[in-house]
Short mmCIF file of C-alpha atoms in Angstrom, two decimals:
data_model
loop_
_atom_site.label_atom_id
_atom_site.label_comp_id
_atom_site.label_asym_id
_atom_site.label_seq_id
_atom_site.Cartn_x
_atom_site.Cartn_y
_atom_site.Cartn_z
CA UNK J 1 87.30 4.30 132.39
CA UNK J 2 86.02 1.57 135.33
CA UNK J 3 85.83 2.89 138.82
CA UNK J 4 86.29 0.46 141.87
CA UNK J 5 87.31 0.93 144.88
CA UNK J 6 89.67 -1.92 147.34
CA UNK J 7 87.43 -1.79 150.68
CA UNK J 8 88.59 -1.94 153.71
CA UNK J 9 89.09 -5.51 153.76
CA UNK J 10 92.68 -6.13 154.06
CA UNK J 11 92.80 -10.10 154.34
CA UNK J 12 93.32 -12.68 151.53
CA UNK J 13 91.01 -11.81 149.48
CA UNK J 14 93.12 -8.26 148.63
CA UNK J 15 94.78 -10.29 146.46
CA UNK J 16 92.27 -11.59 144.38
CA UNK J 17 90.96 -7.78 144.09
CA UNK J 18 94.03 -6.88 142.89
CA UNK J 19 94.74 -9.55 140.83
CA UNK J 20 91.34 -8.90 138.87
CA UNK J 21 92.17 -5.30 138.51
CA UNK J 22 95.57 -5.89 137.02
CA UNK J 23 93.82 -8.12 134.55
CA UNK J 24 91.85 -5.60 133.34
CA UNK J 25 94.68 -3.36 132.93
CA UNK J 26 96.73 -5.54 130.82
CA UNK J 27 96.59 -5.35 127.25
CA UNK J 28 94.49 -7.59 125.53
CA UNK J 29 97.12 -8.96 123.28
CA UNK J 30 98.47 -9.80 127.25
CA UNK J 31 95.36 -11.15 128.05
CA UNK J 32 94.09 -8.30 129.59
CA UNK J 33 90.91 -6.40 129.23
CA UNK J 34 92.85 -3.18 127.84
CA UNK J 35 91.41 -0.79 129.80
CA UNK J 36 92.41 2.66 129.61
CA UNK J 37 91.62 3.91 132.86
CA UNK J 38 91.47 3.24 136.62
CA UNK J 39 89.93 5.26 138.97
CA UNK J 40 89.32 4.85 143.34
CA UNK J 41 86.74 7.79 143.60
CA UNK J 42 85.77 6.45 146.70
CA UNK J 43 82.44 4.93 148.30
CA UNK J 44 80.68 2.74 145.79
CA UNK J 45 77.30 5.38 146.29
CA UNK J 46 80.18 7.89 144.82
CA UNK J 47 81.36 5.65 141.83
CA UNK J 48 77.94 4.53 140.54
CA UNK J 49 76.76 8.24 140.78
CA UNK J 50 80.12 8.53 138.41
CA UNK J 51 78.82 5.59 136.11
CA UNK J 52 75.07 7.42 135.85
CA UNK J 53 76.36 10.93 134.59
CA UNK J 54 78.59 8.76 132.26
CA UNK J 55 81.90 10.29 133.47
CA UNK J 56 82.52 6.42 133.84
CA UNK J 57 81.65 4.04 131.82
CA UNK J 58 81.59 1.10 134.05
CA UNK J 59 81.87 0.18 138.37
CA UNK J 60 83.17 -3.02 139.22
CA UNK J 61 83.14 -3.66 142.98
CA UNK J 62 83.11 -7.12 145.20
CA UNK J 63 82.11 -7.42 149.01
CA UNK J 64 79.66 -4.57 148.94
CA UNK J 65 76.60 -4.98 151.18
CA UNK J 66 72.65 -3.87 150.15
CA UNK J 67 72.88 -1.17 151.76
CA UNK J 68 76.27 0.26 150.01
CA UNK J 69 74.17 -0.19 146.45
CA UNK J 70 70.58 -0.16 146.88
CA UNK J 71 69.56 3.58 146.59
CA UNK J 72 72.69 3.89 143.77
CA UNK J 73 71.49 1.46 141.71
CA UNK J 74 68.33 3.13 141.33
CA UNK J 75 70.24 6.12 140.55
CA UNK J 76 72.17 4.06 137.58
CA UNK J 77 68.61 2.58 136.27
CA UNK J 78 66.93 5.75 136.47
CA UNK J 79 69.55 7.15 133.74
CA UNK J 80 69.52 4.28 131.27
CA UNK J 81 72.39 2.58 132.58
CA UNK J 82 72.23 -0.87 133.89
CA UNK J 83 73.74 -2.69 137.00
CA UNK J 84 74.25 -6.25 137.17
CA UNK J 85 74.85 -8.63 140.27
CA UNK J 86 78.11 -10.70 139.74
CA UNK J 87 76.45 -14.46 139.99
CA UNK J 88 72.97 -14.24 137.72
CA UNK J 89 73.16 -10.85 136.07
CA UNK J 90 70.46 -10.56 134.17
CA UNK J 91 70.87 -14.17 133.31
CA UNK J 92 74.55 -14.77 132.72
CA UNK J 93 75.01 -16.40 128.90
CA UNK J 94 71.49 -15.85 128.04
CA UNK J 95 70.81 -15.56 124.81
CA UNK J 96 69.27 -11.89 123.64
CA UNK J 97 65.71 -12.39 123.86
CA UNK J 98 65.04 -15.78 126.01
CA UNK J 99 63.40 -14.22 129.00
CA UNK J 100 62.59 -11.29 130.89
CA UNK J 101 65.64 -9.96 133.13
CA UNK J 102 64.98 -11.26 136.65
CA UNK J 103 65.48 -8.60 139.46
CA UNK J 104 69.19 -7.43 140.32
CA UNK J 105 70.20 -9.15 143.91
CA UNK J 106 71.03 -6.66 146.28
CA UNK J 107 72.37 -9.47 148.47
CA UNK J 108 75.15 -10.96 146.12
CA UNK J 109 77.96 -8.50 147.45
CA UNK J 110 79.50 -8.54 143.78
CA UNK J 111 78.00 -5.58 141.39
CA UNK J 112 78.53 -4.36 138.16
CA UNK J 113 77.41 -1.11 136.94
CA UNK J 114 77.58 0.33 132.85
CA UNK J 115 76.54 3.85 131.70
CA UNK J 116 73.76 4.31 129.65
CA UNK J 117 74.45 3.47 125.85
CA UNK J 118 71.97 4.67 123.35
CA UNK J 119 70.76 2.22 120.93
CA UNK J 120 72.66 1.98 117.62
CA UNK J 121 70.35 3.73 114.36
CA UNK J 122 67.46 1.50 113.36
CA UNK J 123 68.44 -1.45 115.78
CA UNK J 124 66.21 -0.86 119.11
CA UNK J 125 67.71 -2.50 122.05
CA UNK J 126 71.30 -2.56 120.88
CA UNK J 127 72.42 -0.23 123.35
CA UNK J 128 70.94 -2.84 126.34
CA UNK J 129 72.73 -5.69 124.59
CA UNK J 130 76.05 -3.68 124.76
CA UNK J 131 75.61 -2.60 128.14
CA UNK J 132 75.28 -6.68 128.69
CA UNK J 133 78.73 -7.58 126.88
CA UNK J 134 80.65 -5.34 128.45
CA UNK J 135 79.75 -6.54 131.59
CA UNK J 136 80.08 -10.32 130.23
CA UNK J 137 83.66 -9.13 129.23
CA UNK J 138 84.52 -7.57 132.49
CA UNK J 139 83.40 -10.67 134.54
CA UNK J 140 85.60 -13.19 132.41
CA UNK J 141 88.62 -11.03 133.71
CA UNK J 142 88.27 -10.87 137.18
CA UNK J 143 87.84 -13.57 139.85
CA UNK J 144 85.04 -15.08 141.65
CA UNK J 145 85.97 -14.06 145.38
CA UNK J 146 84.11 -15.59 147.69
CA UNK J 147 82.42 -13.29 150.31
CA UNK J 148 80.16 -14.37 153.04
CA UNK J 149 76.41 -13.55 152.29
CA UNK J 150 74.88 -10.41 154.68
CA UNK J 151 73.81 -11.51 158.34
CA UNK J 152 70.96 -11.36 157.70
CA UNK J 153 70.35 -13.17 154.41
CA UNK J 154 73.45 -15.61 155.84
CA UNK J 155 70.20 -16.53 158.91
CA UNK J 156 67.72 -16.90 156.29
CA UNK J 157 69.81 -19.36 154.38
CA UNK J 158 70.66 -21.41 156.67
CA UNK J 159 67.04 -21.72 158.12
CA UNK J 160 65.85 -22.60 154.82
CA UNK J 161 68.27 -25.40 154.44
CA UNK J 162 67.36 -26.52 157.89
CA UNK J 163 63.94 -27.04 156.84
CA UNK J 164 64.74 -28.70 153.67
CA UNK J 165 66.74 -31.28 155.21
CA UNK J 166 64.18 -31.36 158.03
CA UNK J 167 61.50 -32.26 154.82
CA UNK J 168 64.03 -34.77 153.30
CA UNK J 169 64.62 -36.58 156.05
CA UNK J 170 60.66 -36.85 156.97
CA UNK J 171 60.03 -37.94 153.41
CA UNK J 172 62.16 -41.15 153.87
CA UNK J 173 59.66 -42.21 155.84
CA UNK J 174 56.81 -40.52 154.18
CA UNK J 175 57.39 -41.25 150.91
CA UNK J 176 56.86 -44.55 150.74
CA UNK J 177 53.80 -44.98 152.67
CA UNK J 178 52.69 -41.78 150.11
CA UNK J 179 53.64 -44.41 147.12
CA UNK J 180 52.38 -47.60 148.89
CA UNK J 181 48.99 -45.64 148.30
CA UNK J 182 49.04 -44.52 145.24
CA UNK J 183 51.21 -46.26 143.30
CA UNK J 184 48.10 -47.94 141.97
CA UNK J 185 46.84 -44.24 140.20
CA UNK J 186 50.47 -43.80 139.04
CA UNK J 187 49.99 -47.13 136.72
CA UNK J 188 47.46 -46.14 135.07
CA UNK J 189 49.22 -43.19 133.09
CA UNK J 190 52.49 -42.88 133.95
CA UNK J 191 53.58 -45.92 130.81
CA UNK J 192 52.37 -43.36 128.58
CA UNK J 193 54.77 -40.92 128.98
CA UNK J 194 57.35 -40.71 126.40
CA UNK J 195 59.88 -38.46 124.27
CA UNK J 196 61.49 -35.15 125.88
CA UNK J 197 60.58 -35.36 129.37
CA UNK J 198 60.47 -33.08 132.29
CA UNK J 199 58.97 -33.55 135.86
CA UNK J 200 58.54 -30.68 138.55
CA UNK J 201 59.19 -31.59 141.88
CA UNK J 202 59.91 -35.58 141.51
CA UNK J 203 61.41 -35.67 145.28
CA UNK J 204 63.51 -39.17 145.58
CA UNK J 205 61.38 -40.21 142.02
CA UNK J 206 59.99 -43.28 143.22
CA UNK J 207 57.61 -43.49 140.12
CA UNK J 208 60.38 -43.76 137.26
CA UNK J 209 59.68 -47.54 137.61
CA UNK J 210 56.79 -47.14 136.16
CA UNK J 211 58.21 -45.30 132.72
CA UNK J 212 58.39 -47.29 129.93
CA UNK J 213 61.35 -50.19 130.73
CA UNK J 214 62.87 -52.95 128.52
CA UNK J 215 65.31 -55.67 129.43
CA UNK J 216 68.75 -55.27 127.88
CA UNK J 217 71.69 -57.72 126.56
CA UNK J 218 72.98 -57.80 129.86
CA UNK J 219 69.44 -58.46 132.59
CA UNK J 220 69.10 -55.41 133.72
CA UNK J 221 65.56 -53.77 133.20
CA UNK J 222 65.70 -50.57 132.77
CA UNK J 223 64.02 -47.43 130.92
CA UNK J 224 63.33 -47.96 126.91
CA UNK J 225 65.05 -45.20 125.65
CA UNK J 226 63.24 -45.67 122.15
CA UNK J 227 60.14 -44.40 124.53
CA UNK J 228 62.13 -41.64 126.88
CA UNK J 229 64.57 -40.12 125.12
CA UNK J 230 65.89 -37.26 127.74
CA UNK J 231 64.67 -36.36 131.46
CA UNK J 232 65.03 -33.05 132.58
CA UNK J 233 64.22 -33.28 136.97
CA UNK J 234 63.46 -29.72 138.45
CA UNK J 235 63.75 -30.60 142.13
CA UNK J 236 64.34 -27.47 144.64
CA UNK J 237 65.54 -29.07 147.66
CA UNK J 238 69.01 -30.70 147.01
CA UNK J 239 69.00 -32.75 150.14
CA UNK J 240 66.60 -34.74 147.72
CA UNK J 241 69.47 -35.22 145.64
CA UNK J 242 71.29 -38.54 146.47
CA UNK J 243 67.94 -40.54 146.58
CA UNK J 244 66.70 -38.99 143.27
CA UNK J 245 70.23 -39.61 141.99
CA UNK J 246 69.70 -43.15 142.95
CA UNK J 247 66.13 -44.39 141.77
CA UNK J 248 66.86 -42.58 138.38
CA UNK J 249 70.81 -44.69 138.42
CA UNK J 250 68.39 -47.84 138.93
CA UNK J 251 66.17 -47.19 136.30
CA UNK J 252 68.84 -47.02 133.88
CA UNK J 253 69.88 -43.15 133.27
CA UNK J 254 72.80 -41.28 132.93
CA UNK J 255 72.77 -38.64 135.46
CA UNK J 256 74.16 -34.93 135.56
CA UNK J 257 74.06 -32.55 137.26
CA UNK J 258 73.18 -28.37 136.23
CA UNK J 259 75.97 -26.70 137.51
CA UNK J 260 74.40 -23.39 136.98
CA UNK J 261 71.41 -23.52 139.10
CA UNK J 262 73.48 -26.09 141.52
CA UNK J 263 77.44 -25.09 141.54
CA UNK J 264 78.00 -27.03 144.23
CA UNK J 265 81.04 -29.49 144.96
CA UNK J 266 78.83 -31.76 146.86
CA UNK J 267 77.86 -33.48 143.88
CA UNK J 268 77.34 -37.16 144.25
CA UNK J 269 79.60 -39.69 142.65
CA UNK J 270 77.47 -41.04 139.15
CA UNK J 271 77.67 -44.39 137.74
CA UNK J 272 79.87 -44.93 134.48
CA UNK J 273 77.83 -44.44 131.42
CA UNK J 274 76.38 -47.23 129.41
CA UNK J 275 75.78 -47.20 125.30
CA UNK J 276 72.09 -46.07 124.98
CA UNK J 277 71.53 -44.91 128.48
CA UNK J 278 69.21 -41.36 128.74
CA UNK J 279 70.03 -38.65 129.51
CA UNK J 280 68.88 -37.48 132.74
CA UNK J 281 69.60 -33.79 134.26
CA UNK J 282 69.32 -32.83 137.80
CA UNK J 283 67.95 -29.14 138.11
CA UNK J 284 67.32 -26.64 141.17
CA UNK J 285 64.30 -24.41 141.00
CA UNK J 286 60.63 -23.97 140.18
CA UNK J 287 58.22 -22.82 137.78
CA UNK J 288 57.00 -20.05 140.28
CA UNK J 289 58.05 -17.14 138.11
CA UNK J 290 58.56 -17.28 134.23
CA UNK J 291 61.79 -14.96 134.76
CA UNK J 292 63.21 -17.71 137.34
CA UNK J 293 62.77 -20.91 135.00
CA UNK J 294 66.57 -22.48 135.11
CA UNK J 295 68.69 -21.83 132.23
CA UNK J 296 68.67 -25.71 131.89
CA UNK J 297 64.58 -25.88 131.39
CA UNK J 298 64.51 -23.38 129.04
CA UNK J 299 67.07 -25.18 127.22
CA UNK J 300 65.77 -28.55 126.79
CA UNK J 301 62.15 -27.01 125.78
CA UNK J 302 59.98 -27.84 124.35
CA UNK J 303 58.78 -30.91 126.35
CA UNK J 304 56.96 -34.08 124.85
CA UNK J 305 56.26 -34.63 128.52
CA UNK J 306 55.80 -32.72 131.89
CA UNK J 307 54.43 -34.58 134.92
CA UNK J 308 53.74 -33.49 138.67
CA UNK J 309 53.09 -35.62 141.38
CA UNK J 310 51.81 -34.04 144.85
CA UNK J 311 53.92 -30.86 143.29
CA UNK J 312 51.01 -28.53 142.57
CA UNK J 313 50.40 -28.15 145.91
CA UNK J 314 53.42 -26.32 147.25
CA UNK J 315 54.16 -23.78 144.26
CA UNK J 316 53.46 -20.61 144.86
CA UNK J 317 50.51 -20.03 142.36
CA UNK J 318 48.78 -22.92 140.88
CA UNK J 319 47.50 -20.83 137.70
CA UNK J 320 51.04 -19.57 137.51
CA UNK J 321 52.96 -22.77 137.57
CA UNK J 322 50.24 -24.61 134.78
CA UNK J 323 51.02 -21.36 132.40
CA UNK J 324 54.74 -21.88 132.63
CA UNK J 325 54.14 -25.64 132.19
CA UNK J 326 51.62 -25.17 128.73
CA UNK J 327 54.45 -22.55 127.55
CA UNK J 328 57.38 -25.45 127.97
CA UNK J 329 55.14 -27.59 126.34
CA UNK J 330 55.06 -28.20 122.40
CA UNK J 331 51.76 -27.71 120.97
CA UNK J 332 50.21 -31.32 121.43
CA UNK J 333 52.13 -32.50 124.47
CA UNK J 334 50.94 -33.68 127.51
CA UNK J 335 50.77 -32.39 131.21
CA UNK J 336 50.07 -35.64 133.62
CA UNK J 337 49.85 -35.26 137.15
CA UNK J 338 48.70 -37.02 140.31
CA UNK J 339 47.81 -34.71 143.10
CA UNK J 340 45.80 -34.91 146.80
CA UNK J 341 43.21 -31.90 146.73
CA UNK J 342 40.32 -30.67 148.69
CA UNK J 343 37.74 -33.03 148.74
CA UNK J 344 35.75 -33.13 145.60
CA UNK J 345 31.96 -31.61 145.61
CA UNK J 346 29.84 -34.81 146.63
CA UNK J 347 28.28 -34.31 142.98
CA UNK J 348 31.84 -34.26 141.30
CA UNK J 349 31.17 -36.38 137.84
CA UNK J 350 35.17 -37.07 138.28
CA UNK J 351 34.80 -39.01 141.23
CA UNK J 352 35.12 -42.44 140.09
CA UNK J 353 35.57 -44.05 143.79
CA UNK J 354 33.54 -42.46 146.61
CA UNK J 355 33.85 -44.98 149.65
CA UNK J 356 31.23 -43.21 151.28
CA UNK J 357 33.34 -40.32 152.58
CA UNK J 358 31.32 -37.19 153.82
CA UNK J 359 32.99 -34.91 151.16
CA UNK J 360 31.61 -31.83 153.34
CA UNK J 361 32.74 -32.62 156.71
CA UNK J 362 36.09 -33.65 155.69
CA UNK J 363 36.82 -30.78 152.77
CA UNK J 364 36.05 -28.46 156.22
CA UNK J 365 39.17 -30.22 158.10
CA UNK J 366 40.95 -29.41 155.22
CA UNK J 367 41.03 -25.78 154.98
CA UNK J 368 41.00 -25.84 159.13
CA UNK J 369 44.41 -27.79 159.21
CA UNK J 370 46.00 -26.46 156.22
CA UNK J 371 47.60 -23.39 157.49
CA UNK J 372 49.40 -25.47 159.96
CA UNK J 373 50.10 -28.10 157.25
CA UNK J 374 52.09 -25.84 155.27
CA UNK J 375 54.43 -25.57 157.81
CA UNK J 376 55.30 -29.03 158.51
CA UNK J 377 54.21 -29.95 154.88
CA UNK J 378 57.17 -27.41 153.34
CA UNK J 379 54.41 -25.27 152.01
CA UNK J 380 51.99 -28.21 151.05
CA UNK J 381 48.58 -27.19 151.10
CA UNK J 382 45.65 -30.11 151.43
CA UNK J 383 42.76 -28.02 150.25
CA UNK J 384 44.01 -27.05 146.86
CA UNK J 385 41.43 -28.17 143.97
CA UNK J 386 44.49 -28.64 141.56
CA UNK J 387 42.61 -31.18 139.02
CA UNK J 388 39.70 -28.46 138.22
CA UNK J 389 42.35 -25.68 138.55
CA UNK J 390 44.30 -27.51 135.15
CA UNK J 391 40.94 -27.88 133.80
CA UNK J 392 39.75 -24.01 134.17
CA UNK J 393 42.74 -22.30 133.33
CA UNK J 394 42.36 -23.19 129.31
CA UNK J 395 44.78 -23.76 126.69
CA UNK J 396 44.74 -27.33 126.48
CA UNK J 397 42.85 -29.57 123.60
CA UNK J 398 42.18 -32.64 126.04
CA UNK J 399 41.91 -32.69 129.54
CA UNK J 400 40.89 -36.00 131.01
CA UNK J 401 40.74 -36.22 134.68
CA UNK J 402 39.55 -38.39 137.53
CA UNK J 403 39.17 -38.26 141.38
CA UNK J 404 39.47 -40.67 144.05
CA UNK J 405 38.41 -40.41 147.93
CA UNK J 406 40.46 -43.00 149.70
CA UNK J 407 39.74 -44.60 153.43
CA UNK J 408 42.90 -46.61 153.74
CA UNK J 409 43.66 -44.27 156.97
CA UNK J 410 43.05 -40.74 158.34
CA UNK J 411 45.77 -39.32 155.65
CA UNK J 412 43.92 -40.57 153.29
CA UNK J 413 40.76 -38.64 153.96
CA UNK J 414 41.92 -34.95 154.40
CA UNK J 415 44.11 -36.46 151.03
CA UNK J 416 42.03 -37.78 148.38
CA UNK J 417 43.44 -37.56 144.83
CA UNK J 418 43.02 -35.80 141.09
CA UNK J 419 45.04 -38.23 138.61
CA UNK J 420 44.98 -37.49 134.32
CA UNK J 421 46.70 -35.92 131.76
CA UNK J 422 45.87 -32.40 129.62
CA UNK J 423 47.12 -32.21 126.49
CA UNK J 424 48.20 -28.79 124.75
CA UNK J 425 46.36 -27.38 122.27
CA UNK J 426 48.15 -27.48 118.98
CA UNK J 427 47.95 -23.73 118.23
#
């Protein structure tokens, strides 16, 4: 028996409710669902108390707000039953196993709750995994309807976006006096990355010239793919997006798009494929949080390859991001990165060009200007000490590291650099 209820919204989008409910009426052999029962008990608090006593077995509602579910889905957690958000439930068409569920969003106004199931005799967890298909089955029946995020989290949105285009649009400029600088680091490792490839936060990904290239039949000099054989580009800012789209067109590589972590119809036109051409995938989101990791990473893993440049020092934990990276890793890949830290000690053996900066003084303006850094920065903090952090946090069988202080200009200064490469220990 599911429970729903209509709402009080009477505009177009009745339709589509109703639509979805005769669906899963029909008979299966109809196309249906085949359910057996249909129920309006009334407020969704009412129907999910319904689903946790298990006198029904599942709650389908759309255009809910938190504060219709919040305290109810505790209710239908507390009694073994489980309650799913209608975009990423629990990771939609993950396989059994891949990951930890990530939390249930309040804020996606389309829930799903199932009764508690006990496990089947001798096979722990089967109960879970049927709570999870019958939920998978439900949501192939009924329509996406599109409702308009709370006020709230509608605000925060569309701040966010503000200051990601705000970033974009500063990194134009940015960006290549960033590269102009040190472009000449980049060269030194970047030719040696090869095979299954992924790069956190690669921005417009200026550096893909420097990849391995070879000149084909036809002139054009683009990426070997007997060196790179797939690119996988976790980039969370999708105003980024054309000019990424772009360099990596340039280099040579066929671009797509993840429509799971970026369903969006503003998808930029993409060249027509050539023979040979790699594959390369555009992905929104982070390594942050090991539940979060796109579908799409996980996926492609593991990674001959996974490079950072200047990336390091917006995630949210350093320590947290390297882990994820070592675990996408095979055993014996390699990490390379380029990022601007705190200003070595003046005793640092890595320093391997010193231009008589006061290491002191300036590591001081650092941490003083940081906190307003992050802001215009988009989180970037200048006094990170990313190179030793790769170095401390274990796991690899290499690490090989140096450190630059640069005087070109002021940036430069509160800026200097960690370039290298760790490689992954092979057990």
């Amino acid at each position: 028996m599911l429970v729903s209820e209509h709402g009080s919204s009477h505009d177009e989008t009745l339709q589509s409710r109703m639509r979805s409910l005769t669906r899963l009426l029909l008979a299966k052999e109809h196309g249906g669902a085949g359910l057996e029962s249909l129920r309006f008990a009334g407020a969704a608090t009412s129907d999910m108390s319904l689903v946790a006593k298990g006198i029904a077995e599942i709650h389908w509602e759309i255009g809910l707000h938190a504060w219709d579910i919040a305290a109810a889905s505790v209710i239908v957690t507390e009694s073994g039953g489980a309650v799913f958000d209608g975009a990423g439930w629990w990771g939609l068409d993950m396989a059994e196993g891949e990951r930890e569920p990530r939390p249930l969003n309040i804020w996606n106004r389309s829930i799903v709750s199932v009764r508690y199931i006990p496990d089947l005799p001798g096979q722990p967890g089967s109960g879970r995994e049927l709570q999870r298909q019958l939920a998978k089955e439900l949501l192939t029946h009924v329509e996406d309807i599109p409702c308009t995020p709370d006020g709230t989290q509608m605000i925060k949105n569309t701040l966010w976006s503000v200051y990601d285009w705000l970033f974009s649009t500063m990194w134009i400029i940015e960006s290549t006096r960033n590269d102009d600088k040190v472009d000449i680091y980049r060269k030194m490792i970047w030719p040696e990355i090869s095979g299954n490839v992924l790069e956190l936060g690669p921005g417009f990904a200026a550096s893909l010239k420097f990849l391995a290239h070879e000149t084909t039949n036809d002139g054009s000099f683009y990426v070997d793919p007997n060196v790179i054989k797939s690119y996988t580009a976790l980039e969370p800012n999708p105003f980024m997006y054309g000019r990424l789209q772009g360099n990596a067109e340039a280099n040579g590589f066929n671009v797509s798009y993840d429509r799971l972590s970026y369903p969006s119809d503003k998808v930029h036109n993409t060249v027509s494929p050539k023979p040979n051409m790699v594959p390369f995938k555009i992905v929104r989101g982070t390594l942050d949080d090991a539940a979060d990791i796109p579908k799409a990473v996980l996926a492609q893993a593991p990674y001959d390859s996974i490079l950072t440049s200047f990336s390091l020092c917006t995630v949210r934990d350093p320590e947290t991001a390297l882990r994820n990276i070592q675990s996408l890793l095979k055993p014996g890949g390699t990490f390379y990165f380029i990022e601007h830290v705190r200003q070595p000690d003046p005793k640092d053996m890595t320093v391997v060009e010193d231009n008589g900066v006061d290491a002191v003084f300036w590591g001081k303006v650092q941490d003083w200007i940081t906190p307003i850094w992050k802001i215009i920065g988009h989180g970037c903090h200048v006094n990170r000490r990313s190179g030793l952090t790769v170095a401390k946090i274990g796991g690899w069988k290499v690490v090989d590291y140096k450190s630059v202080r640069p005087t070109i200009d002021l940036q430069s200064r509160i800026m200097p650099l960690s370039f290298g490469k760790a490689v992954k220990a092979d057990n």
